[in-house]
XYZ file of C-alpha atoms in Angstrom:
360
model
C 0.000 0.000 0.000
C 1.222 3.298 -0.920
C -0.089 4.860 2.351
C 1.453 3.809 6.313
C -0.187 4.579 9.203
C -2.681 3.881 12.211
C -5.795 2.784 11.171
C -7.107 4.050 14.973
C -5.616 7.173 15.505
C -4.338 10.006 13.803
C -0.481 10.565 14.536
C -0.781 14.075 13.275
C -1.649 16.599 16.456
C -4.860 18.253 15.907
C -4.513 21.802 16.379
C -8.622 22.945 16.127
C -7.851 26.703 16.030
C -6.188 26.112 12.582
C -7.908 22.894 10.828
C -11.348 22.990 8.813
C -12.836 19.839 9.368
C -15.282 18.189 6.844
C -17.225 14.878 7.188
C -19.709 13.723 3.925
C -22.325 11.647 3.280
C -22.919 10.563 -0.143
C -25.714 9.403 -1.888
C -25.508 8.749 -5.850
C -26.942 11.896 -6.464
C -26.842 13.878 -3.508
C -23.551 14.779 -0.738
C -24.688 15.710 2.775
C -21.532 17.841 3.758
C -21.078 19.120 7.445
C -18.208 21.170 9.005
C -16.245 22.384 12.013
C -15.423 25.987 11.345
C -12.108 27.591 13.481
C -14.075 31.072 14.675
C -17.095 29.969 13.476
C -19.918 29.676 16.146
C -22.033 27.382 13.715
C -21.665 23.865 12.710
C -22.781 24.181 8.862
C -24.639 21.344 6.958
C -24.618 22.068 3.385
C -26.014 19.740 0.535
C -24.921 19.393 -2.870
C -24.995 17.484 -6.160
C -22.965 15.171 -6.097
C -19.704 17.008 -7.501
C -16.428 16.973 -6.922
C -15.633 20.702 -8.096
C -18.778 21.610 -5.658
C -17.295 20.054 -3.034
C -13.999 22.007 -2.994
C -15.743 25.600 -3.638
C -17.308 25.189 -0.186
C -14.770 24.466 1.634
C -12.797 27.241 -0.065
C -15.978 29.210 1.047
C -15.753 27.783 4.794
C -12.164 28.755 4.815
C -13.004 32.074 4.194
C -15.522 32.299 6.433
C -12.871 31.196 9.235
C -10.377 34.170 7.765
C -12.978 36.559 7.936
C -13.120 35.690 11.526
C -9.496 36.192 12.543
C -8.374 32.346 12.180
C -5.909 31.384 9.280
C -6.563 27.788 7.802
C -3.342 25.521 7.624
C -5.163 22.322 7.395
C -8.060 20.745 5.707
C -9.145 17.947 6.398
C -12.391 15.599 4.985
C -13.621 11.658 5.697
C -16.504 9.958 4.274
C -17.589 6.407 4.695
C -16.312 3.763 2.785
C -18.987 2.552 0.113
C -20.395 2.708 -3.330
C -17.871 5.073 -4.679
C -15.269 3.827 -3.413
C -11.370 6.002 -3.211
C -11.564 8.215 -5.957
C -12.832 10.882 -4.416
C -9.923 10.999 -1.522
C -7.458 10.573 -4.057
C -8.643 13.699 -5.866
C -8.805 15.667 -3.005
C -5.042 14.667 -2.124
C -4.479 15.908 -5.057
C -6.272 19.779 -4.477
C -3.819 19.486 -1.222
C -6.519 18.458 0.835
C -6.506 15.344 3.807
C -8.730 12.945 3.182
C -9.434 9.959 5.044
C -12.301 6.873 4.489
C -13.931 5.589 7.623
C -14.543 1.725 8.151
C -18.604 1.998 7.960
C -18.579 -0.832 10.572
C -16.467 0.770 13.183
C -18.418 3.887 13.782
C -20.430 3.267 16.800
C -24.460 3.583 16.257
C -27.173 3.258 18.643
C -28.530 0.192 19.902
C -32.260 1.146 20.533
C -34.499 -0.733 18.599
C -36.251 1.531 16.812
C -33.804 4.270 16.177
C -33.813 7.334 14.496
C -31.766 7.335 11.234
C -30.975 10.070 8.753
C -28.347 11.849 6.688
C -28.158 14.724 9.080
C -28.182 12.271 12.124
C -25.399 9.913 10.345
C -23.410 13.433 9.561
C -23.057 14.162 13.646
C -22.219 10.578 13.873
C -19.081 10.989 11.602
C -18.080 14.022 12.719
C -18.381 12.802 16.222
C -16.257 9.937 15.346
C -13.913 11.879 13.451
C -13.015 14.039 15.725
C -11.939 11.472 18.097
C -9.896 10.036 15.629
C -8.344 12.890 14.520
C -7.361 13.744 18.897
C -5.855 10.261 18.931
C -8.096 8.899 20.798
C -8.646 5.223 20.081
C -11.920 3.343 19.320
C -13.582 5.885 17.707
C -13.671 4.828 14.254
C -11.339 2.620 12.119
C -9.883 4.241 8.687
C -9.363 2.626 5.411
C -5.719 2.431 3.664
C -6.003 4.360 0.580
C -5.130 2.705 -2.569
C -3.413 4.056 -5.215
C -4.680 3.461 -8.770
C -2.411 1.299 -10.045
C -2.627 -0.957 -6.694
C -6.843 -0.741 -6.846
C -6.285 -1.640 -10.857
C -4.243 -4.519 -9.770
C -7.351 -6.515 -8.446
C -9.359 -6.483 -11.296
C -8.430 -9.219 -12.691
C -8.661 -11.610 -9.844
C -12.530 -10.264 -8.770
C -13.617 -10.369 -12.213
C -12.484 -13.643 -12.446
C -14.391 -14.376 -8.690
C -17.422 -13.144 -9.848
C -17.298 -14.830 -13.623
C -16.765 -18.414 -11.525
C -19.686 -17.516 -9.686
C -21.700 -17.150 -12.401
C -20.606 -20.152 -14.444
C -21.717 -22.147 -11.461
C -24.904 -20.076 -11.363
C -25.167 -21.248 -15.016
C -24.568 -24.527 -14.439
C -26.954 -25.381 -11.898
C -29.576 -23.267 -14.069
C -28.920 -25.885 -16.722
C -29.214 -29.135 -14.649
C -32.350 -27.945 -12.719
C -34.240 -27.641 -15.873
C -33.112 -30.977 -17.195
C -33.770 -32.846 -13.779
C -38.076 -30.937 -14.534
C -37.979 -33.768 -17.469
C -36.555 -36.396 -15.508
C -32.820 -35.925 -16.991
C -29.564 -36.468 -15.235
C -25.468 -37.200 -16.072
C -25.407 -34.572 -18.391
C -22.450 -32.472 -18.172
C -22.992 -28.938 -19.501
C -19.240 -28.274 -19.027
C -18.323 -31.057 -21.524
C -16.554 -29.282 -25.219
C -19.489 -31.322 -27.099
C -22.270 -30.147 -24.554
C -24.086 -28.411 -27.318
C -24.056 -31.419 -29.719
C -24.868 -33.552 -27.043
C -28.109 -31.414 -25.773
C -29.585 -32.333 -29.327
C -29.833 -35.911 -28.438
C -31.417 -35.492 -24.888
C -34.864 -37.352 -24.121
C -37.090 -37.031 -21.537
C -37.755 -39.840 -18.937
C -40.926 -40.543 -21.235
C -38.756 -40.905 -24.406
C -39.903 -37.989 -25.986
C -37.352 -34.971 -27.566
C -36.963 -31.802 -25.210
C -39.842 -29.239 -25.227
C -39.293 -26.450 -27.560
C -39.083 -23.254 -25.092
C -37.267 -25.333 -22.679
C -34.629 -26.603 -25.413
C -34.225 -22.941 -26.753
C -33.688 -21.884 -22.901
C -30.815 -24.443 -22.712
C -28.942 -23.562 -26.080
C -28.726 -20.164 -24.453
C -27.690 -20.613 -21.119
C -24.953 -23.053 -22.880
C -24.048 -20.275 -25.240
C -23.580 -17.753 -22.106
C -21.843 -20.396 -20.336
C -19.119 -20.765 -22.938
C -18.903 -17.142 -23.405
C -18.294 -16.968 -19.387
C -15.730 -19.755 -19.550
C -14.047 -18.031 -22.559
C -13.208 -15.224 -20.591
C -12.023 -16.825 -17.578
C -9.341 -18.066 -19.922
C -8.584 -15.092 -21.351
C -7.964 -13.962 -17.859
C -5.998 -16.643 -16.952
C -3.907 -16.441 -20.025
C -3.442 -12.602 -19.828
C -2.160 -12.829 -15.762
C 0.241 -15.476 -17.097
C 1.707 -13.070 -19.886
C 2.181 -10.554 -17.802
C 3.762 -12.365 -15.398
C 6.175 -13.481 -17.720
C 6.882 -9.966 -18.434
C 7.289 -8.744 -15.371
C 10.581 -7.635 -13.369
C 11.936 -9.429 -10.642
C 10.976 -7.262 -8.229
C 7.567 -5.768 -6.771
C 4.049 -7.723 -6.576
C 4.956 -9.645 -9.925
C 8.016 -11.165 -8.285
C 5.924 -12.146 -5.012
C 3.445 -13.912 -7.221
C 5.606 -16.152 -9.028
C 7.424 -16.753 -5.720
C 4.471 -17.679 -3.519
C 3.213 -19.943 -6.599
C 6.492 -21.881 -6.503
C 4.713 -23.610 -3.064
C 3.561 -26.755 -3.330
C -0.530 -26.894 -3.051
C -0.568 -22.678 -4.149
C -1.629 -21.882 -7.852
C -1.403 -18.566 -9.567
C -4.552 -17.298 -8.537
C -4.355 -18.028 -5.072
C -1.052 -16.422 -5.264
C -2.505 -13.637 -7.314
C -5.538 -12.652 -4.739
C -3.361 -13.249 -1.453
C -0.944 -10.505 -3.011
C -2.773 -7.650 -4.243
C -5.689 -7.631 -1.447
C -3.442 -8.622 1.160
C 0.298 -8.869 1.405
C 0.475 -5.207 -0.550
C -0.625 -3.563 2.171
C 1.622 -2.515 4.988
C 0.457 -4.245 7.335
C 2.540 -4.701 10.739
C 2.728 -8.476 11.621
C 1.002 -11.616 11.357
C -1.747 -10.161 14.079
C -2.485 -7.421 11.682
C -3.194 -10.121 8.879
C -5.588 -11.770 10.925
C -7.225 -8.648 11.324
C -7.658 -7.630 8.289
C -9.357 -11.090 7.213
C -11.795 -11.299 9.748
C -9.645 -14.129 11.028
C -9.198 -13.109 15.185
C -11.687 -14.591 17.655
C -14.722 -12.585 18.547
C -15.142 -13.447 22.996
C -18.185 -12.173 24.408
C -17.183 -11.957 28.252
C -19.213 -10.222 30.576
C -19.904 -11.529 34.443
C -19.340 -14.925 34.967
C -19.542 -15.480 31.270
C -16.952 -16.403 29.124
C -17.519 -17.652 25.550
C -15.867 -17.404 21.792
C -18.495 -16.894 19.084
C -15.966 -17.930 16.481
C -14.035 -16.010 13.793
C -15.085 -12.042 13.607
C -15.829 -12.821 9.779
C -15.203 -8.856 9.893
C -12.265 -8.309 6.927
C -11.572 -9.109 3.967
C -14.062 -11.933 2.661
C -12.075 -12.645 -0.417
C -8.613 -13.122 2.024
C -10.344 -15.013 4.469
C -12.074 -17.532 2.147
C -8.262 -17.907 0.286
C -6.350 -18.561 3.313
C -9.191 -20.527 4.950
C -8.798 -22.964 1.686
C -4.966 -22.312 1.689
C -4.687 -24.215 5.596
C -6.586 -27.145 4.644
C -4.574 -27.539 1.157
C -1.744 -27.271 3.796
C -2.963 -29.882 5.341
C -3.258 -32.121 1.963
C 0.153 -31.001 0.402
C 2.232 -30.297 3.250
C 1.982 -33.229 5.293
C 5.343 -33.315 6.299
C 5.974 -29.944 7.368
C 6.063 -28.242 10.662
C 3.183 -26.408 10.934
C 0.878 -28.931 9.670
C 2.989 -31.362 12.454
C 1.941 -28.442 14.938
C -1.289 -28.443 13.805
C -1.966 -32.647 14.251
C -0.800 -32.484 17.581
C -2.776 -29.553 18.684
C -5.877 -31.282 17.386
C -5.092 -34.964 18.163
C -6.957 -35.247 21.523
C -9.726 -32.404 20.545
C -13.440 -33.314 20.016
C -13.151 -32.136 16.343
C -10.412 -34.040 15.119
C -12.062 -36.474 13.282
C -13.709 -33.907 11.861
C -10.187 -31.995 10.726
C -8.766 -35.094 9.533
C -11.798 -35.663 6.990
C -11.987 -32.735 6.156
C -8.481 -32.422 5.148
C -8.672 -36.414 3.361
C -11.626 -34.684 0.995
């Protein structure tokens, strides 16, 4: 990541005589912006199209507002919540020399009343409550998000296109095999090269050729279903070139290296890379974090329990290196952790249940 520093706190000291802070939220048309004006009795809430160049003449405006009123302005700075639209807006205000910062949605602290009141100006004094904190360095306020840079955010395109296009061929798939079973059908393979010949000579369990709509419904779903696999390949095939391309240094190099383990492919090596292992993160702890992988206790009293993994990260890390341990377990017999990891688990109520799992 091309950006190091506490995801908790702000390390910068906060001097509020001199520092216009801006929190926003954004809807797809509309921004909700509210401030904290140096010499400025009133907390303004402003809203506005949702426009970048809008955006920065008001809080040229609110600086001025603050001169007018004897303060000088040496710091700007603005958060929003992480969401639909994603970094580009705090990369373009780094660029107009302004802070910007994205909150973790998850860690800003809501009400727990049932019924609770909840609306754009309400969720604005949330994260400027929150933000404030955070910018004081006081912890447990609210959680920021590492900013990517474009090439970094570019780099995972591949691998969550390719995600989402498995996802569908499956979604295909199953599509395809539910119709058939309606007409009594099974065994047939719509992954097969010949699937297309081979739907041609299908019969129903009373001998009888498939029903027109239905048969036209299953040419197409084949014909998306190669398209689909098609350009999986062509994803594949691309990451491989440039790969091959590639220097022998930076996220290329730790791709081909972390590959060259026995039980990791490409893409495994691909994903764990660019969401994960490019970020600065501090130590193995921090990893955990960031997947949702760290226990979640519920103490309180006498009670002491462990609901299981927080599940609060990363999904696409924590599903990799969920699969990655158990191919660990397959391919790396032999090896120290996995040794660890027997012996840990050899007198344990769930062992059975590791060992076949791991034999699947």
């Amino acid at each position: 990541m091309s950006q190091s520093f506490d995801a908790s706190r702000s390390l910068t000291a906060f001097e509020q005589d001199s520092t216009l802070v801006a929190v926003i939220e954004m809807s797809q048309s509309k921004w909700l912006v509210a401030a904290v004006i140096p010499g400025v009795a009133r907390q303004p809430l402003k809203k506005l199209d949702a426009d970048a160049g809008a955006l920065l003449k008001l809080l040229q405006r609110w600086r001025d507002e603050a001169r007018k009123a004897g303060r000088t302005i040496g710091r700007i700075v603005c958060a929003y919540e992480a969401g639909r639209d994603g970094f580009w807006l705090a990369r373009w205000l780094h660029v107009q020399a302004i802070e910007a910062y994205v909150i973790h949605a998850a860690s800003v602290a809501v009400s727990r009343e049932h019924r609770r009141a909840k609306t754009d100006r309400i969720d604005t004094e949330l994260l400027m409550r929150s933000f404030l904190g955070w910018l004081r360095g006081e912890k447990r306020h609210c959680n920021m998000v590492a900013i990517p840079t474009m090439a970094e955010e570019d780099a995972r395109r591949p691998s969550r296109e390719r995600e989402s296009l498995v996802g569908e061929q499956t979604r295909i798939v199953n599509r395809i095999k539910a119709v058939l079973t309606l007409f009594g059908i099974g065994g047939f393979n719509p992954r097969l090269r010949k699937a297309m010949q081979k739907l041609e000579t299908l019969r129903t369990a009373d001998g009888t050729p498939l029903p027109e709509n239905a048969h036209a419904e299953l040419r197409r779903d084949l014909e998306r279903l190669h398209l689909v696999q098609e350009q999986i390949r062509n994803i594949e095939s691309e990451r491989l070139r440039r790969l091959a391309l590639a220097p022998a240094a930076g996220p290329h190099a730790m791709v081909r290296l972390i590959a060259r383990v026995f039980g990791v492919g490409i893409e495994t090596a691909d994903m764990l890379v660019n969401e994960a292992l490019a970020r600065n993160l501090r130590d193995r702890r921090a990893v955990a974090r960031y997947a949702g992988l760290t226990g979640a206790p519920d103490e309180s009293g006498m009670r002491r329990r462990e609901k299981g993994l927080a599940r609060a990260g990363n999904g696409r890390v924590r599903r990799g290196m969920i699969q990655l341990a158990w191919r660990f377990l397959i391919f790396q017999k032999d090896s120290r952790l996995v040794r660890w990891f027997r012996e840990r688990t050899a007198d344990g109520r769930h062992a059975q249940n590791h060992d076949r799992g791991a034999g699947a």
